[in-house]
Amino acid sequence: MGKPLKQIAIYGKGGIGKSTTTSNLSAALSLMGFKVMQFGCDPKSDSTNTLRDGSYIPTVLDTLREKSGLDAHDVIHRGFNGVYCVEAGGPAPGVGCAGRGIITAVELFRHQRIFEELDLDYVIYDVLGDVVCGGFAVPIREGIAKHVFTVSSADFMSVYAANNLFRGILKYSRSGGALLGGVIANSVSGGYSKEIISDFTNRTKTRIVEYAPRSITVTQCELRGKTVVEGAPESEQAQIYMSLAEKIAAHEVSEIPAPLGVTELREWASGWSEKLLQRVEGNVSPGEAI
Amino acid sequence: MSEIIDRPRYACALGGALFTLRALPRTAPIIHASAGCGYSLYGALSAGAGYLGGGYCGGAAWSSTNVVEREIVFGGEERLEEQIRATIELMDADLYVVVTGCMVEMIGDDAAAAAAVFRDAEAPVLAIPTPSFKGDSYAGYDMALSGLFRGFTRLGAEKRKDTVNLLGLVPGQDAFYKGNLTELKRLLEQLGLRVNTFFGEGETLDNLRNASEASLNLVLSDRYGIKAAQVFEEIHGVPYRVLPFPIGAAQTADFLRAAAEAAGVGTAAASALIYREEDRYYDYLERIADIYNDIDLQRYAIVAGDVNYAPSVSRFISDELGWIPKLTVITDQLNAEETAKVQSRFSGWESGVYPLIKFDPDTSAVQRYFPLAWPQSANERYYDSFSPAVVIGSALERDFALQYSLPLLTVSFPVTNRIVLNQSYAGYNGGLSLASDLITLLMSWR
Ligand SMILES: Nc1ncnc2c1ncn2[C@@H]1O[C@H](COP(=O)(O)OP(=O)(O)O)[C@@H](O)[C@H]1O
Ligand SMILES: [Mg+2]
């Protein structure tokens, strides 16, 4: 007891690989001997599936829907290597307020002092990343999480979501909110995509923590309901997640990012698309044309 | 950032909608909002409306979903459906209307879908969105009326040339709405018109249902009821005409001429009616002539109130009583167009004596503008000579009136220091009431 609890939030555009990355990170941290809880904050409720052989668990909100009082222990499920798995859940699509749902779920855990009771080293929130409304910003405000990492590819939509997140962090940074640990570049396999994402991090005064390439091993393991760390521990991809976990374990100081303005971001994107177009055209010399 | 209003003279849109429905015969509102919205609005509005009370199916008995966190997270449509079902079972009404609060609108609850479940019920069930972030209680009146015109008033009715609807008097925000509507209807009927006021004496829901038979909507306000009249025009093809809210002989004569002209009944009918009514009016009013002269009852006046009362009371003071209006504060939040419209009501008065006009929703505004209307240092013979004077406003003018030891008559919301029953300030009878209330106040103040 008494050791500091590190709370980390992972944000990013839908489908970009947050849950994949977070689950591998949780698995890797647990192998390093830490007590870890992964808290899925996405109405999709599939954040922790690969930690539990692909199975779904009852969510906080599903359980709350049925009865008004809730013991948090009822919605905590153990996964790979003892990782504590929680899914906040959400309302049916098109009704209610998913943002408020996340607030409710997170508040419930705080009130019941679960993190202290379980003597955790890490709580990792896996949050739907477009920060569409106030509820999705809960893990980064009020100092719930101290460090935020964003998963992003070099895809413009994904960078856009990351930049929005930076704006949220900047906003709450003045009132004790979380700061930015860095960007986890996912499905970035080199070439210009590496250049794009590193140019973006330079512009926004942040850094890339790890590059995780697109890998068939991820898909293979996912189909078996496993993280790469569990399902293919010897693979190159698993080593990348182990390295990511070590960096995050060693990470102490997060910073305030410098998000781009809306027009700045658009200009930045169109600048890159022109550059890429020139390269493509340049590559195809007349002689090579079929 | 928005500005703070110091003691506003209205509640929120939901409140305005609830009091509009409260004034409709045999209508049961169903509130889809947090617990507390209904009761606090009832407390605020009933007292401010001269203790109007809850009426039929209203006040402390209002049906409400009282949503809590569960409904906010998962959506409150099922809860609403349950509440509608229970209300129909327990409350005997001819019309059920769901009105909504901010929180359920923010999460996007589909109240119309919940109401539509009951489309085969014996009495109609409507849903009207009335989120308070959309406006004040006056706006709520327009929202409620617009919803009723869309969802309850009969479509495709054959027009009758002799039928008009009267809009613009907001139940509750106008504590005297029922007396006022009764008086105005009495007058218009004497022009040979059939009149729907929806909320006046002897009206039933049929007046609202068949309002589409009308050929004209008369809106007696430069702000309230205009949006509803526009919706009415769009849906039922009935044009509208805006006229000022009339108090006393001069304004009522203007009103009757304009109404007769707009309704196409000919000005001869109006002239005959005005002649008859003035005969009666002045027969009463002249009674105050002796005492008025004997004890020098001419007064300075300060008027504070909404867009209906403030201009009309000021003109009554100036044109009818021959007093001197010094300052008039209009307390609504208005846009530039509305402001210009209201400003234009301060012209063409017989007396030619106009007050300083200020537009300000703050209650402290009266205090603030008073020195402008009465500069103490303007080389007056008496340094502090604002006397004899009277304040005509709301109960919120009490502090100001006490500070200068001035008598106060409350006519505009909130009217918390009076019980209001059938009294009116509109038309000829209303003018007589206002005159007798003012003179009585001065005499008892001596
Ligand atoms: N580095 C990667 N290599 C291969 N597939 C990946 C990689 N990262 C994510 N994926 C795949 O992309 C899909 C979406 O990932 P997921 O983690 O569920 O996204 P999110 O949680 O951001 O919505 C999954 O099928 C996942 O297996
Ligand atoms: Mg996910």
Short mmCIF file of N, CA, C and O and ligand atoms in Angstrom, two decimals, chain A residues 11-23 42 44 46-47 50 126-129 151 185-188 212-220 222-223 237 241, ligand 1:
data_model
loop_
_atom_site.label_atom_id
_atom_site.label_comp_id
_atom_site.label_asym_id
_atom_site.label_seq_id
_atom_site.Cartn_x
_atom_site.Cartn_y
_atom_site.Cartn_z
N TYR A 11 -6.60 7.64 -25.78
CA TYR A 11 -7.64 8.15 -26.66
C TYR A 11 -7.24 7.91 -28.11
O TYR A 11 -6.08 7.66 -28.41
N GLY A 12 -8.20 8.07 -29.00
CA GLY A 12 -7.90 7.98 -30.43
C GLY A 12 -9.19 7.74 -31.18
O GLY A 12 -10.21 7.31 -30.62
N LYS A 13 -9.14 8.00 -32.47
CA LYS A 13 -10.30 7.83 -33.34
C LYS A 13 -10.81 6.38 -33.28
O LYS A 13 -10.03 5.45 -33.06
N GLY A 14 -12.10 6.19 -33.49
CA GLY A 14 -12.68 4.85 -33.48
C GLY A 14 -12.00 3.95 -34.51
O GLY A 14 -11.73 4.39 -35.63
N GLY A 15 -11.69 2.71 -34.12
CA GLY A 15 -11.13 1.74 -35.06
C GLY A 15 -9.64 1.90 -35.33
O GLY A 15 -9.07 1.19 -36.16
N ILE A 16 -9.00 2.82 -34.63
CA ILE A 16 -7.59 3.11 -34.93
C ILE A 16 -6.65 2.12 -34.24
O ILE A 16 -5.47 2.03 -34.59
N GLY A 17 -7.18 1.39 -33.25
CA GLY A 17 -6.34 0.41 -32.56
C GLY A 17 -6.13 0.71 -31.09
O GLY A 17 -5.20 0.18 -30.47
N LYS A 18 -7.00 1.50 -30.48
CA LYS A 18 -6.87 1.83 -29.05
C LYS A 18 -6.96 0.57 -28.20
O LYS A 18 -6.13 0.33 -27.33
N SER A 19 -8.02 -0.20 -28.44
CA SER A 19 -8.24 -1.36 -27.58
C SER A 19 -7.15 -2.40 -27.78
O SER A 19 -6.67 -3.01 -26.83
N THR A 20 -6.74 -2.56 -29.01
CA THR A 20 -5.64 -3.50 -29.30
C THR A 20 -4.39 -3.08 -28.54
O THR A 20 -3.76 -3.87 -27.84
N THR A 21 -4.06 -1.79 -28.68
CA THR A 21 -2.85 -1.28 -28.03
C THR A 21 -2.98 -1.33 -26.51
O THR A 21 -2.06 -1.77 -25.81
N THR A 22 -4.14 -0.90 -26.00
CA THR A 22 -4.33 -0.85 -24.55
C THR A 22 -4.26 -2.25 -23.94
O THR A 22 -3.62 -2.46 -22.90
N SER A 23 -4.91 -3.21 -24.59
CA SER A 23 -4.92 -4.56 -24.04
C SER A 23 -3.51 -5.16 -24.03
O SER A 23 -3.11 -5.82 -23.06
N ASP A 42 -16.06 3.00 -23.74
CA ASP A 42 -16.57 3.07 -25.10
C ASP A 42 -17.86 2.25 -25.11
O ASP A 42 -17.86 1.10 -24.66
N LYS A 44 -19.10 0.62 -27.17
CA LYS A 44 -18.91 -0.64 -27.87
C LYS A 44 -18.63 -1.79 -26.91
O LYS A 44 -18.89 -2.96 -27.21
N ASP A 46 -16.00 -3.45 -25.99
CA ASP A 46 -15.16 -4.58 -26.39
C ASP A 46 -13.69 -4.33 -26.07
O ASP A 46 -12.81 -5.02 -26.57
N SER A 47 -13.45 -3.36 -25.21
CA SER A 47 -12.07 -2.96 -24.94
C SER A 47 -11.23 -4.12 -24.43
O SER A 47 -10.11 -4.33 -24.88
N THR A 50 -9.82 -9.10 -25.73
CA THR A 50 -8.66 -9.95 -26.02
C THR A 50 -7.88 -10.31 -24.75
O THR A 50 -6.93 -11.08 -24.81
N ASP A 126 -9.53 3.20 -21.62
CA ASP A 126 -9.53 3.10 -23.09
C ASP A 126 -10.78 3.85 -23.55
O ASP A 126 -11.89 3.36 -23.42
N VAL A 127 -10.56 5.07 -24.06
CA VAL A 127 -11.70 5.97 -24.26
C VAL A 127 -11.98 6.24 -25.73
O VAL A 127 -11.06 6.59 -26.49
N LEU A 128 -13.23 6.13 -26.09
CA LEU A 128 -13.69 6.52 -27.43
C LEU A 128 -13.15 7.91 -27.71
O LEU A 128 -13.35 8.83 -26.92
N GLY A 129 -12.47 8.10 -28.83
CA GLY A 129 -11.55 9.21 -28.88
C GLY A 129 -11.97 10.50 -29.53
O GLY A 129 -11.19 11.42 -29.57
N VAL A 151 -3.55 7.13 -29.59
CA VAL A 151 -3.17 6.21 -30.65
C VAL A 151 -3.58 6.85 -31.96
O VAL A 151 -4.72 7.28 -32.11
N ALA A 185 2.10 5.66 -32.32
CA ALA A 185 1.82 5.58 -33.75
C ALA A 185 1.47 4.14 -34.09
O ALA A 185 2.26 3.24 -33.85
N ASN A 186 0.26 3.95 -34.59
CA ASN A 186 -0.18 2.58 -34.88
C ASN A 186 -0.40 2.40 -36.38
O ASN A 186 -0.83 3.33 -37.07
N SER A 187 -0.11 1.21 -36.85
CA SER A 187 -0.24 0.89 -38.27
C SER A 187 0.60 1.82 -39.12
O SER A 187 0.23 2.13 -40.24
N VAL A 188 1.67 2.30 -38.53
CA VAL A 188 2.57 3.17 -39.27
C VAL A 188 3.80 2.35 -39.58
O VAL A 188 4.53 1.95 -38.69
N ALA A 212 4.03 1.19 -33.69
CA ALA A 212 3.57 -0.19 -33.80
C ALA A 212 3.13 -0.42 -35.24
O ALA A 212 2.17 0.19 -35.70
N PRO A 213 3.85 -1.26 -35.97
CA PRO A 213 3.48 -1.46 -37.38
C PRO A 213 2.19 -2.27 -37.51
O PRO A 213 1.76 -2.92 -36.56
N ARG A 214 1.57 -2.16 -38.64
CA ARG A 214 0.44 -3.04 -38.95
C ARG A 214 1.00 -4.45 -39.07
O ARG A 214 2.01 -4.66 -39.73
N SER A 215 0.34 -5.40 -38.40
CA SER A 215 0.94 -6.73 -38.36
C SER A 215 -0.12 -7.80 -38.39
O SER A 215 -1.14 -7.73 -37.69
N ILE A 216 0.14 -8.82 -39.17
CA ILE A 216 -0.81 -9.93 -39.31
C ILE A 216 -0.92 -10.71 -38.01
O ILE A 216 -1.95 -11.30 -37.70
N THR A 217 0.13 -10.65 -37.19
CA THR A 217 0.11 -11.34 -35.90
C THR A 217 -1.03 -10.81 -35.02
O THR A 217 -1.69 -11.57 -34.30
N VAL A 218 -1.25 -9.49 -35.09
CA VAL A 218 -2.33 -8.88 -34.32
C VAL A 218 -3.66 -9.52 -34.71
O VAL A 218 -4.45 -9.93 -33.86
N THR A 219 -3.86 -9.63 -36.01
CA THR A 219 -5.12 -10.18 -36.51
C THR A 219 -5.26 -11.64 -36.10
O THR A 219 -6.33 -12.06 -35.63
N GLN A 220 -4.20 -12.38 -36.27
CA GLN A 220 -4.25 -13.81 -35.92
C GLN A 220 -4.60 -13.99 -34.44
O GLN A 220 -5.45 -14.81 -34.08
N GLU A 222 -6.02 -11.81 -32.44
CA GLU A 222 -7.37 -11.31 -32.16
C GLU A 222 -8.42 -12.36 -32.49
O GLU A 222 -9.40 -12.53 -31.77
N LEU A 223 -8.21 -13.08 -33.57
CA LEU A 223 -9.17 -14.10 -33.97
C LEU A 223 -9.24 -15.23 -32.94
O LEU A 223 -10.26 -15.89 -32.81
N GLN A 237 6.06 -8.21 -32.85
CA GLN A 237 5.02 -7.27 -32.42
C GLN A 237 4.90 -7.28 -30.89
O GLN A 237 4.74 -6.24 -30.26
N TYR A 241 5.21 -4.17 -27.99
CA TYR A 241 4.31 -3.81 -26.88
C TYR A 241 5.04 -3.89 -25.53
O TYR A 241 4.77 -3.11 -24.63
N1 LIG C 1 -1.07 -2.79 -35.43
C1 LIG C 1 -2.12 -3.44 -35.93
N2 LIG C 1 -1.93 -4.38 -36.87
C2 LIG C 1 -2.97 -5.06 -37.40
N3 LIG C 1 -4.25 -4.85 -37.06
C3 LIG C 1 -4.51 -3.89 -36.12
C4 LIG C 1 -3.46 -3.16 -35.52
N4 LIG C 1 -4.04 -2.30 -34.63
C5 LIG C 1 -5.38 -2.51 -34.69
N5 LIG C 1 -5.67 -3.46 -35.57
C6 LIG C 1 -6.99 -3.98 -35.92
O1 LIG C 1 -7.87 -2.90 -36.17
C7 LIG C 1 -9.16 -3.19 -35.69
C8 LIG C 1 -9.64 -2.09 -34.77
O2 LIG C 1 -8.83 -2.04 -33.61
P1 LIG C 1 -9.38 -1.68 -32.17
O3 LIG C 1 -8.25 -1.80 -31.22
O4 LIG C 1 -10.63 -2.41 -31.84
O5 LIG C 1 -9.71 -0.16 -32.42
P2 LIG C 1 -10.39 0.91 -31.41
O6 LIG C 1 -10.36 0.35 -30.05
O7 LIG C 1 -9.52 2.13 -31.58
O8 LIG C 1 -11.75 1.16 -31.94
C9 LIG C 1 -9.11 -4.54 -34.99
O9 LIG C 1 -9.61 -5.55 -35.81
C10 LIG C 1 -7.61 -4.72 -34.76
O10 LIG C 1 -7.26 -6.06 -34.77
#
